[in-house]
XYZ file of C-alpha atoms in Angstrom:
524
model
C 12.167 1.028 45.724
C 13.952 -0.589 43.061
C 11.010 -1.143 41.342
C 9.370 2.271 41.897
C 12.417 3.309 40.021
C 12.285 0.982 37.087
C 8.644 1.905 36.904
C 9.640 5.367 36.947
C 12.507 4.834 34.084
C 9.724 3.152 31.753
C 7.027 5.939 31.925
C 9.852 8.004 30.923
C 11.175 6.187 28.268
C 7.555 4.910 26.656
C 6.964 8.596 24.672
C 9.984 8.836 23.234
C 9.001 5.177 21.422
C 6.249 7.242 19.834
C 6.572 10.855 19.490
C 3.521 13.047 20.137
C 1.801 14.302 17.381
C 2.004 18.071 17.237
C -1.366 19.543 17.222
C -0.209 22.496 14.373
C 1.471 19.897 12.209
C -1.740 17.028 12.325
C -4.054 20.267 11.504
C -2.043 21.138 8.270
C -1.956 17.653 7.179
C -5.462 17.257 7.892
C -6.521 20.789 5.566
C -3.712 19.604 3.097
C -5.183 16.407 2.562
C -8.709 17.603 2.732
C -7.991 20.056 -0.225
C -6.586 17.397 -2.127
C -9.894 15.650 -1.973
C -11.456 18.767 -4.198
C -11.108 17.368 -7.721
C -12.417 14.135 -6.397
C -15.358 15.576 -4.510
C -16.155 17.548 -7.595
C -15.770 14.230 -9.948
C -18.452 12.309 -7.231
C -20.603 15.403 -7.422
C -20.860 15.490 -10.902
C -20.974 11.842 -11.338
C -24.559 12.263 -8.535
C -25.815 15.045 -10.995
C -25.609 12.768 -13.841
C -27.472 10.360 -12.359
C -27.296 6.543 -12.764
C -28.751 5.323 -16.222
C -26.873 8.332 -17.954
C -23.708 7.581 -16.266
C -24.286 3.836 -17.305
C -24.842 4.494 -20.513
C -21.373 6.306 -20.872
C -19.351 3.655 -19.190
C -20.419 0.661 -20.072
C -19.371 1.102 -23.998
C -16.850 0.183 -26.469
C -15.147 2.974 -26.131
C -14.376 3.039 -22.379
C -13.230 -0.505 -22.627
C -10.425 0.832 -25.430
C -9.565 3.351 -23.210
C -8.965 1.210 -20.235
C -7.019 -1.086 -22.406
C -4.824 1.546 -23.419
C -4.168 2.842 -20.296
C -3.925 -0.276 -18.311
C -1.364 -2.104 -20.818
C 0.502 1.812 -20.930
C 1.014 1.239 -17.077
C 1.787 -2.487 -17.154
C 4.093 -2.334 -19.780
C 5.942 1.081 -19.315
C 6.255 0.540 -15.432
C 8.382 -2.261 -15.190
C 10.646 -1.318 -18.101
C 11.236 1.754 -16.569
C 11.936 0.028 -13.374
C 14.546 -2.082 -15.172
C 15.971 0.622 -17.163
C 16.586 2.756 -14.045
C 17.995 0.360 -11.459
C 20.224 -1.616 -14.353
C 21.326 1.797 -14.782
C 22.044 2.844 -11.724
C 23.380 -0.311 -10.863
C 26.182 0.138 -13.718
C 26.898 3.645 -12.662
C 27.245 2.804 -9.156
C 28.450 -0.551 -8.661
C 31.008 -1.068 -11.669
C 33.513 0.392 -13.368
C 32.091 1.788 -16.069
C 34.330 4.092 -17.907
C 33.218 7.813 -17.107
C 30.763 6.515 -14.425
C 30.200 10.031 -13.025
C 29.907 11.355 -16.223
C 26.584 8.984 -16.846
C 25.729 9.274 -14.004
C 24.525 12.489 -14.958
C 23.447 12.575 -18.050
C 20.928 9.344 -16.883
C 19.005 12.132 -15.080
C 19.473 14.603 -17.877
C 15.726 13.584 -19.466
C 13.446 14.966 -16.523
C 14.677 18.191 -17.877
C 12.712 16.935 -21.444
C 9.332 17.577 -21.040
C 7.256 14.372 -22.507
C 5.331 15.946 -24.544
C 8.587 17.908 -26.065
C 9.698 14.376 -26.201
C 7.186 13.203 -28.416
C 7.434 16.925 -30.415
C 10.734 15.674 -31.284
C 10.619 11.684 -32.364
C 6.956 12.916 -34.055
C 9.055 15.061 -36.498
C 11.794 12.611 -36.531
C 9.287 9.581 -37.910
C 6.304 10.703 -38.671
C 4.636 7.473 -38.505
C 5.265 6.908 -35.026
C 2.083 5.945 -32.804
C -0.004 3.410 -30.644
C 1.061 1.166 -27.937
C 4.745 0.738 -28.699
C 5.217 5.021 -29.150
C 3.418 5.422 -25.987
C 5.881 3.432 -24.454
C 8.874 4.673 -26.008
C 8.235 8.029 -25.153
C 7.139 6.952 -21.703
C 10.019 5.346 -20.498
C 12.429 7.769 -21.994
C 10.969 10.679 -20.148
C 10.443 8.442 -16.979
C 12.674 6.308 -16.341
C 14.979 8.914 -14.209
C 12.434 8.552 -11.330
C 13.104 5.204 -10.923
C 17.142 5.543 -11.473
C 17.636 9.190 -9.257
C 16.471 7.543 -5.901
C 17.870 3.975 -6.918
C 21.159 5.476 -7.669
C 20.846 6.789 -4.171
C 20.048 3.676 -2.321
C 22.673 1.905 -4.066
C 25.435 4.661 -2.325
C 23.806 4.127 0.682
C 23.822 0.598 1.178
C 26.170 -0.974 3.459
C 28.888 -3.554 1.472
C 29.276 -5.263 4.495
C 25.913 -6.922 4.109
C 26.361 -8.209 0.589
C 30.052 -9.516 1.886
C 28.039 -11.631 4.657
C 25.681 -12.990 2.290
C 29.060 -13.721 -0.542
C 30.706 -15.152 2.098
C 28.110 -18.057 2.913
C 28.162 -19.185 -0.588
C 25.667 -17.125 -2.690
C 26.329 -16.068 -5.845
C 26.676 -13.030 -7.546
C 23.299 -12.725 -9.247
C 21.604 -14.393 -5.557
C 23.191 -11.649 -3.974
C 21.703 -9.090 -6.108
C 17.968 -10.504 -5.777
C 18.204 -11.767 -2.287
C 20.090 -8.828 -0.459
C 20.190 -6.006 -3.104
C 16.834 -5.585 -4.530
C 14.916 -5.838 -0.828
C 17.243 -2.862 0.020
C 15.891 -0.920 -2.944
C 11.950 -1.379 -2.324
C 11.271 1.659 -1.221
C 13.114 3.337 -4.372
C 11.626 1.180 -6.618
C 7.942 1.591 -5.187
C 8.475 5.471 -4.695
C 9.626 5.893 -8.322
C 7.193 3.685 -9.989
C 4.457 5.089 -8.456
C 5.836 8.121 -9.421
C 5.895 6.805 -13.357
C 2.236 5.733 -13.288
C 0.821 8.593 -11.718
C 2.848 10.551 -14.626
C 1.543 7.891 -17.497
C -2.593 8.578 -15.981
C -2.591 12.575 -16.258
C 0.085 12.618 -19.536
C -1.741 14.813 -22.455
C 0.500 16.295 -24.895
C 2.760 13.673 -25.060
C 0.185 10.807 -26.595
C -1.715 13.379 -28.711
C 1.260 13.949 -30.558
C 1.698 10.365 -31.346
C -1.917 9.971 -31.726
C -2.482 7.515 -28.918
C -5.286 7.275 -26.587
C -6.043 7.175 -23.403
C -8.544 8.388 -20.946
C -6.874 11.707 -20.119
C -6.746 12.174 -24.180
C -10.255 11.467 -24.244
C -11.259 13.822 -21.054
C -9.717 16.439 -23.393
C -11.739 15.613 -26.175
C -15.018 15.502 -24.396
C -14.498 18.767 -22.716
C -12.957 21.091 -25.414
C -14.816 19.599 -28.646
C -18.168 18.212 -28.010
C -18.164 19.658 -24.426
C -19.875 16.926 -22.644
C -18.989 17.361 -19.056
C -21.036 14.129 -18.077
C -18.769 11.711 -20.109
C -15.638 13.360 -18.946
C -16.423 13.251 -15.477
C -17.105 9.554 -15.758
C -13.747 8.722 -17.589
C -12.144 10.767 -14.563
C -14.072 8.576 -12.163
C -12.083 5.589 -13.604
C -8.822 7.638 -13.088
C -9.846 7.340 -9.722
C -10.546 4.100 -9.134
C -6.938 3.408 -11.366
C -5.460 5.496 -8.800
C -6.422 3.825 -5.874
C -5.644 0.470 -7.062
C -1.950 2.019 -7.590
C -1.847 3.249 -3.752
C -2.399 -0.568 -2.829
C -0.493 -1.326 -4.830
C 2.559 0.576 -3.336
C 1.665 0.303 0.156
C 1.695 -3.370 -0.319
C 5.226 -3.578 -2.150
C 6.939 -0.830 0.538
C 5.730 -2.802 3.587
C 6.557 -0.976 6.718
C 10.714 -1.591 6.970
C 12.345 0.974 8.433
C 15.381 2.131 6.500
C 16.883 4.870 9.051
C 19.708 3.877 10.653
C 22.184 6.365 13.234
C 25.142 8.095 11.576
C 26.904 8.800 8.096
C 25.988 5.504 7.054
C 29.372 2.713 5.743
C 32.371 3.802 6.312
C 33.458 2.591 3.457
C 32.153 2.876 -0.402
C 31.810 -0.943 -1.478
C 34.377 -2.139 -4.260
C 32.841 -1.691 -7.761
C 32.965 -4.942 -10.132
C 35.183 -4.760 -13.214
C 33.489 -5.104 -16.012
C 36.350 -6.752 -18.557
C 37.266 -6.276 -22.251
C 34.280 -8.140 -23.001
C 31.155 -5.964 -20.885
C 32.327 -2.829 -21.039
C 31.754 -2.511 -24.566
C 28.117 -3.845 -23.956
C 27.801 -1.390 -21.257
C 28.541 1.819 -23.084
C 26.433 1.154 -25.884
C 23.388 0.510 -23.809
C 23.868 3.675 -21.686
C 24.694 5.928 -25.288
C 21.933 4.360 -26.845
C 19.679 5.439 -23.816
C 21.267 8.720 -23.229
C 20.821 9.478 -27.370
C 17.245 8.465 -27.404
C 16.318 10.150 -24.230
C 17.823 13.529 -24.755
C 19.595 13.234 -28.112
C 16.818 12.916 -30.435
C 14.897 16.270 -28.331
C 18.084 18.491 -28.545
C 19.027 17.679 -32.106
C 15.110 17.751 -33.016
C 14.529 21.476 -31.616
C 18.065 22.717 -32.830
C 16.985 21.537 -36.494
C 13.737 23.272 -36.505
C 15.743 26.342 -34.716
C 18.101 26.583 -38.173
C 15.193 25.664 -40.544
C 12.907 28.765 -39.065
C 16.102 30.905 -38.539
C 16.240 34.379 -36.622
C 12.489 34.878 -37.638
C 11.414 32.426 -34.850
C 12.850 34.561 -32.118
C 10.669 37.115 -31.052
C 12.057 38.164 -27.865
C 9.365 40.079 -26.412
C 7.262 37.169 -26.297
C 10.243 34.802 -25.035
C 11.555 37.170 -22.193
C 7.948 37.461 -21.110
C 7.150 33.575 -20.937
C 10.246 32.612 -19.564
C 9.854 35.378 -16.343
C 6.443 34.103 -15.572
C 7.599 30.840 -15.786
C 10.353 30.953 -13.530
C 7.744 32.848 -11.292
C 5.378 30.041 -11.056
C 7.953 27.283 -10.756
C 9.297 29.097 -7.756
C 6.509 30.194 -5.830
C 4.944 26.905 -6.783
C 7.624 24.682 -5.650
C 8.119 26.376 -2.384
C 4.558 26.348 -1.228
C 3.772 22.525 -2.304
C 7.590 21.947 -0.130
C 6.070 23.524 2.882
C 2.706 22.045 2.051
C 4.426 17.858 2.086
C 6.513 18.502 4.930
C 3.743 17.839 8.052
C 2.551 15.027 5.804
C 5.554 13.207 5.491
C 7.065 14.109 9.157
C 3.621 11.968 10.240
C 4.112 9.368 7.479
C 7.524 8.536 9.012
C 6.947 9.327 12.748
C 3.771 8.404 13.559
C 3.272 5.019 10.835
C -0.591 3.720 10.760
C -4.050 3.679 9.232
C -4.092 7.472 10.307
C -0.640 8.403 8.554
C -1.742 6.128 5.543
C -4.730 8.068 4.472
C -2.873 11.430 4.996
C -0.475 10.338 2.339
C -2.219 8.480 0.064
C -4.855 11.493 0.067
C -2.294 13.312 -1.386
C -2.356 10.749 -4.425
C -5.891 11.545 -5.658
C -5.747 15.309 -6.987
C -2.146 14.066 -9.056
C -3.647 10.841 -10.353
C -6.729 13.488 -11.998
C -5.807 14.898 -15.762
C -4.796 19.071 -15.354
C -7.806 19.968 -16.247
C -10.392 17.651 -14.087
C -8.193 19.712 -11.299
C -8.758 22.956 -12.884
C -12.235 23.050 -13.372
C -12.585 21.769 -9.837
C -10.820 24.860 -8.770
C -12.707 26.729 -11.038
C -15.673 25.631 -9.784
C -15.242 26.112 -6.049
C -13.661 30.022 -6.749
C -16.688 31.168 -9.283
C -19.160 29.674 -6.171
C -17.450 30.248 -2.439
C -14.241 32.140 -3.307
C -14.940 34.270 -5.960
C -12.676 36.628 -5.173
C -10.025 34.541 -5.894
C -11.006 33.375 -9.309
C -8.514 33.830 -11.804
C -5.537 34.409 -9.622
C -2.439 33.455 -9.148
C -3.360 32.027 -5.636
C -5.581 29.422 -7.216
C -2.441 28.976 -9.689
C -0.217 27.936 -7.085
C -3.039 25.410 -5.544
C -3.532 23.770 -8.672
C 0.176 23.530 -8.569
C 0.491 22.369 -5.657
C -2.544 19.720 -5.471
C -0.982 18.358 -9.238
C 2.796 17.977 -7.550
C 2.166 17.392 -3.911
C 3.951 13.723 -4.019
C 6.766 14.443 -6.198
C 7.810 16.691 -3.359
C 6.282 13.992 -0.694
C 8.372 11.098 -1.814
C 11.806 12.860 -1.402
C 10.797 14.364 1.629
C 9.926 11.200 3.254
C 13.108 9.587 1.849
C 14.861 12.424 3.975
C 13.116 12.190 6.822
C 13.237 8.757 7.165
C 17.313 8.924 7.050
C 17.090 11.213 9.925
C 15.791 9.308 13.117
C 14.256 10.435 16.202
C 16.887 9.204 18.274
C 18.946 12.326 17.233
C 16.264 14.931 18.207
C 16.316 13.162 21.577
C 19.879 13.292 21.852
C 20.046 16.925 20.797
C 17.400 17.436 23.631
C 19.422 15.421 26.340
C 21.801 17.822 25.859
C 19.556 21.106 27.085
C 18.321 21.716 23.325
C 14.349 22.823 23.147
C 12.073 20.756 21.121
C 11.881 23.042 18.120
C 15.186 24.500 18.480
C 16.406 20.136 18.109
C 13.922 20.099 15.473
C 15.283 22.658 13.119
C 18.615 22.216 14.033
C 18.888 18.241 13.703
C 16.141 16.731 11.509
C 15.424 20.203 9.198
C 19.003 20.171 8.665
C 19.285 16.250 7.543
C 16.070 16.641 5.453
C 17.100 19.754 3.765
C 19.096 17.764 1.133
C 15.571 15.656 0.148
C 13.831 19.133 0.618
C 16.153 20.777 -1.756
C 15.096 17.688 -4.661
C 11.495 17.697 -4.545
C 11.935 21.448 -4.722
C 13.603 20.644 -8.108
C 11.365 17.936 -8.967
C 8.076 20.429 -8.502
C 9.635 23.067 -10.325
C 10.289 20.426 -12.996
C 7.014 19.574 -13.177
C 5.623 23.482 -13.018
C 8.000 24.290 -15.585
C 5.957 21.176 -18.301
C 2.785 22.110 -16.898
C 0.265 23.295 -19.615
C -3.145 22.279 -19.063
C -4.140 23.557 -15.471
C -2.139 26.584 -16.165
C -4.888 27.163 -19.534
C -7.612 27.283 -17.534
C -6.581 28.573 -13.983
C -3.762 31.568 -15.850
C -4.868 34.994 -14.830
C -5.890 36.712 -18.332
C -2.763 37.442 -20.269
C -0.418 34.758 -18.972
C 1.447 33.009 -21.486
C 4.044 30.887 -19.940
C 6.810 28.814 -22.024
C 4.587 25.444 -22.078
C 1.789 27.465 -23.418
C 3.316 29.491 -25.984
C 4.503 25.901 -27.391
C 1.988 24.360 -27.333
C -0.095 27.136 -29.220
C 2.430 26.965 -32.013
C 3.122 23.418 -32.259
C -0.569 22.824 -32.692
C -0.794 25.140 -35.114
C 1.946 22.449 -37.030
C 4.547 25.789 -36.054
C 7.307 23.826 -35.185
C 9.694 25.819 -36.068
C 7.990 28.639 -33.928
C 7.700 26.583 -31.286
C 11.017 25.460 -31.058
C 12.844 28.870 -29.107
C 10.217 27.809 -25.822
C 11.277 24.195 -26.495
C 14.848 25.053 -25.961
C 14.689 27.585 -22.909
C 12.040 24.929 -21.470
C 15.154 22.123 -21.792
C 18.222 24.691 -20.965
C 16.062 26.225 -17.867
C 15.277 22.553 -16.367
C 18.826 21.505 -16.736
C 20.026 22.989 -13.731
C 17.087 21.675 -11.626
C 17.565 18.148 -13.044
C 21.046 18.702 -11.744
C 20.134 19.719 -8.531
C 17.977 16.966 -8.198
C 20.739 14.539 -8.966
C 23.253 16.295 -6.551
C 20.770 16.365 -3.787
C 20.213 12.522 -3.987
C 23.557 11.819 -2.978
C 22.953 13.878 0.157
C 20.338 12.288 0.956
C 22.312 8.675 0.387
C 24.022 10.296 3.487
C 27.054 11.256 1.447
């Protein structure tokens, strides 16, 4: 009997180890993902059409192997930097006393609300000679380094001090403490974020033309609005692909499968920050001004100049108001969708881990990985031949929007959900609660914080989109990244530096919200 009864206690206990997939929720994934495999199919397609001496003929040259160089060393050398830059930063901000901590600690998210290539706008017409490797970089990890400090910063509150007072406590020192307890506790920020960065540094346009420096998405652009040669830029975005992939190992491989959600606020304590002495703090505050000035400095004081040097002449506001309301319309409507759009994925990422889980979310990776406009004209292609209807619409807008952003909001959302563990929806249910009423009372409720920042961080992105919006834009639509572009390639700078300015002062309160968000999701 007693055994009957233990039996009886296990069966009941064994699905709650691994929740059951909802059938709704695996087929969104499953269409979301499959929709993100567009651009690629159409890349493979074309790649067949070309057919196999052409397409070795426009790989296997001199110029390809540039192009990889640039854009490997771009990723191998921006990547880590930014990866330092952000978690020493973070680190100061949130584990010393640096004077006016909270006051850095948000202005060290203030550059997401630069777009790069407005970045690169701005130290172009700073110093002109500017270019190659090392201006790649620079620009790079100025505009990029916040996704690596926003969800370190987070960890960092998170963390319990109790841990790092064991490991003090049995004799390691301050720096083996750091390396040995710390930075494990931060892999998942670290991986999130610089996959993040890389993606960001494959499909970057404006920002490297400016500074004349190329890469394969440069060249894609080249091939397909100059010499129109379709063939040659499909192949170059066939080696995106592969450069993508490589990445997703990559980041599967440093995340491992730890499980960082944990029952309750978290500490209940804040752990002691170091003092930093007569003789750091100094140090400190010049490498955080020096950071801050480059990062956002140089871009405000840039597009104010060229806003006194072209006067009240540059204004025209019919043209402004008109940009700036179908902006805000597509960041919106695009960062809601793509939020709705991540969630199944990353409720199966966290609650159902495998090989199945795995492909939904690294799917996800491919369309983001692609140059604008690879996933543009794949959209264009499939409207003009099986949805025709729907060509040149704003629904084909928000798709592109949402295929290009898709993991921004994916990473924060898994970050979220992953901080809010089953154990509570079962709970919640013990208690007489439905399954979906627990669900959107409990874990909607806990996520909404991470919901709330890749919300932000896709209508960041929507807001410095410019070349999937040319080519997908309804006839007429001139958004705020298009109208300065248009002028600043005309060598208008000073016409181009009104959208400039709304495009910094309208992402400001995003990059805020981001930043706010994160500390939410730290379970503050």
């Amino acid at each position: 009997m007693g055994r009957a009864r233990s039996g009886d206690a296990d069966r009941t206990r064994r699905p709650t180890a691994r929740p059951r997939l909802p059938l709704p929720l695996a087929v969104t994934a499953v269409i979301v993902v499959a929709a993100s495999f567009i651009p690629l199919g159409y890349v493979v397609a074309a790649s067949i059409a070309t057919g196999w001496d052409t397409a070795a003929a426009l790989l296997f040259r001199p110029r390809v192997r540039e192009l990889l160089s640039n854009t490997v060393l771009l990723v191998v050398v921006t990547v880590p930097i930014c990866v330092i830059v952000g978690v020493l930063a973070a680190w100061l901000v949130e584990r010393t006393r640096v004077p006016g901590a909270k006051v850095w600690a948000v202005l060290l998210a203030a550059p997401l609300a630069v777009p790069a290539f407005v970045n690169s706008y701005s130290w172009v017409t700073a110093i002109p000679s500017l270019g190659g490797l090392a201006g790649g970089v620079l620009i790079a990890t100025l505009s990029y380094f916040p996704l690596v400090y926003i969800p370190a910063a987070a960890t960092l509150r998170r963390l319990d001090p109790a841990v790092e007072e064991s490991a003090r406590a049995l004799g390691l020192g301050p720096w083996a403490v750091f390396f040995r307890v710390v930075v494990p506790q931060l892999r998942l920020a670290i991986a999130g974020g610089a996959l993040l960065v890389s993606l960001h540094l494959l499909a970057e346009y404006g920002a490297f033309v400016f500074i004349r420096f190329d890469t394969f998405t440069t060249a894609i652009f080249e091939q397909y609005q100059s010499t129109f040669n379709g063939s040659a830029a499909t192949m170059l975005a066939g080696v995106l692909v592969l450069l993508c992939l490589t990445l997703l190992v990559i980041e599967s491989v440093i995340r491992g499968s730890a499980r960082y959600a944990r029952i309750g606020s978290g500490a209940a304590r804040r752990a002691v920050p170091a003092e930093l002495g007569w003789r750091y703090s100094p140090i400190v505050l010049v490498f955080l001004g020096v950071l801050i000035a480059a990062s956002v400095g140089v871009p405000v004081v840039s597009v104010l100049r060229w806003l006194v040097i072209g006067g009240s002449a540059v204004w025209e506001w019919d043209a402004v108001a008109s940009a700036l309301v179908q902006t805000l319309g597509f960041g919106i409507a695009g960062a809601v969708v793509t939020c709705v759009l991540a969630f199944p994925i990353a409720w199966i990422s966290i609650r159902r881990r495998g090989r199945f889980s795995r492909f939904l979310e690294g799917g996800t990776y491919i369309s983001s990985s692609l140059p604008g406009i690879v996933v543009a004209l794949a959209l264009v292609t499939v409207s003009i031949r099986y949805l025709h209807p729907l060509y040149q619409t704003v629904t084909v807008v928000i798709a592109g929007y949402a295929l290009l952003f898709l993991p921004r909001a994916l990473v924060n959302l898994r970050a979220g959900l992953a901080q809010a563990p089953v154990g509570l929806e079962e709970a919640a249910q013990s208690l007489g609660v439905s399954p979906l009423s627990a669900f959107f009372r409990v874990t909607l409720r806990l996520a909404a914080p991470a919901t709330a920042a890749g919300g932000a961080l896709v209508f960041l992105g929507i807001v410095n989109e410019l070349t999937a919006t040319l080519l997908l834009a309804p006839t007429g639509t001139r958004t705020l990244s298009m109208q300065f572009w248009s002028l600043s390639s005309e060598i208008d700078y000073a016409g181009a530096a009104p959208y400039a300015l709304i495009m910094i002062v309208l992402s400001l309160p995003m990059t805020y919200v981001l930043f706010s968000q994160s500390k939410k999701v730290a379970g503050l």
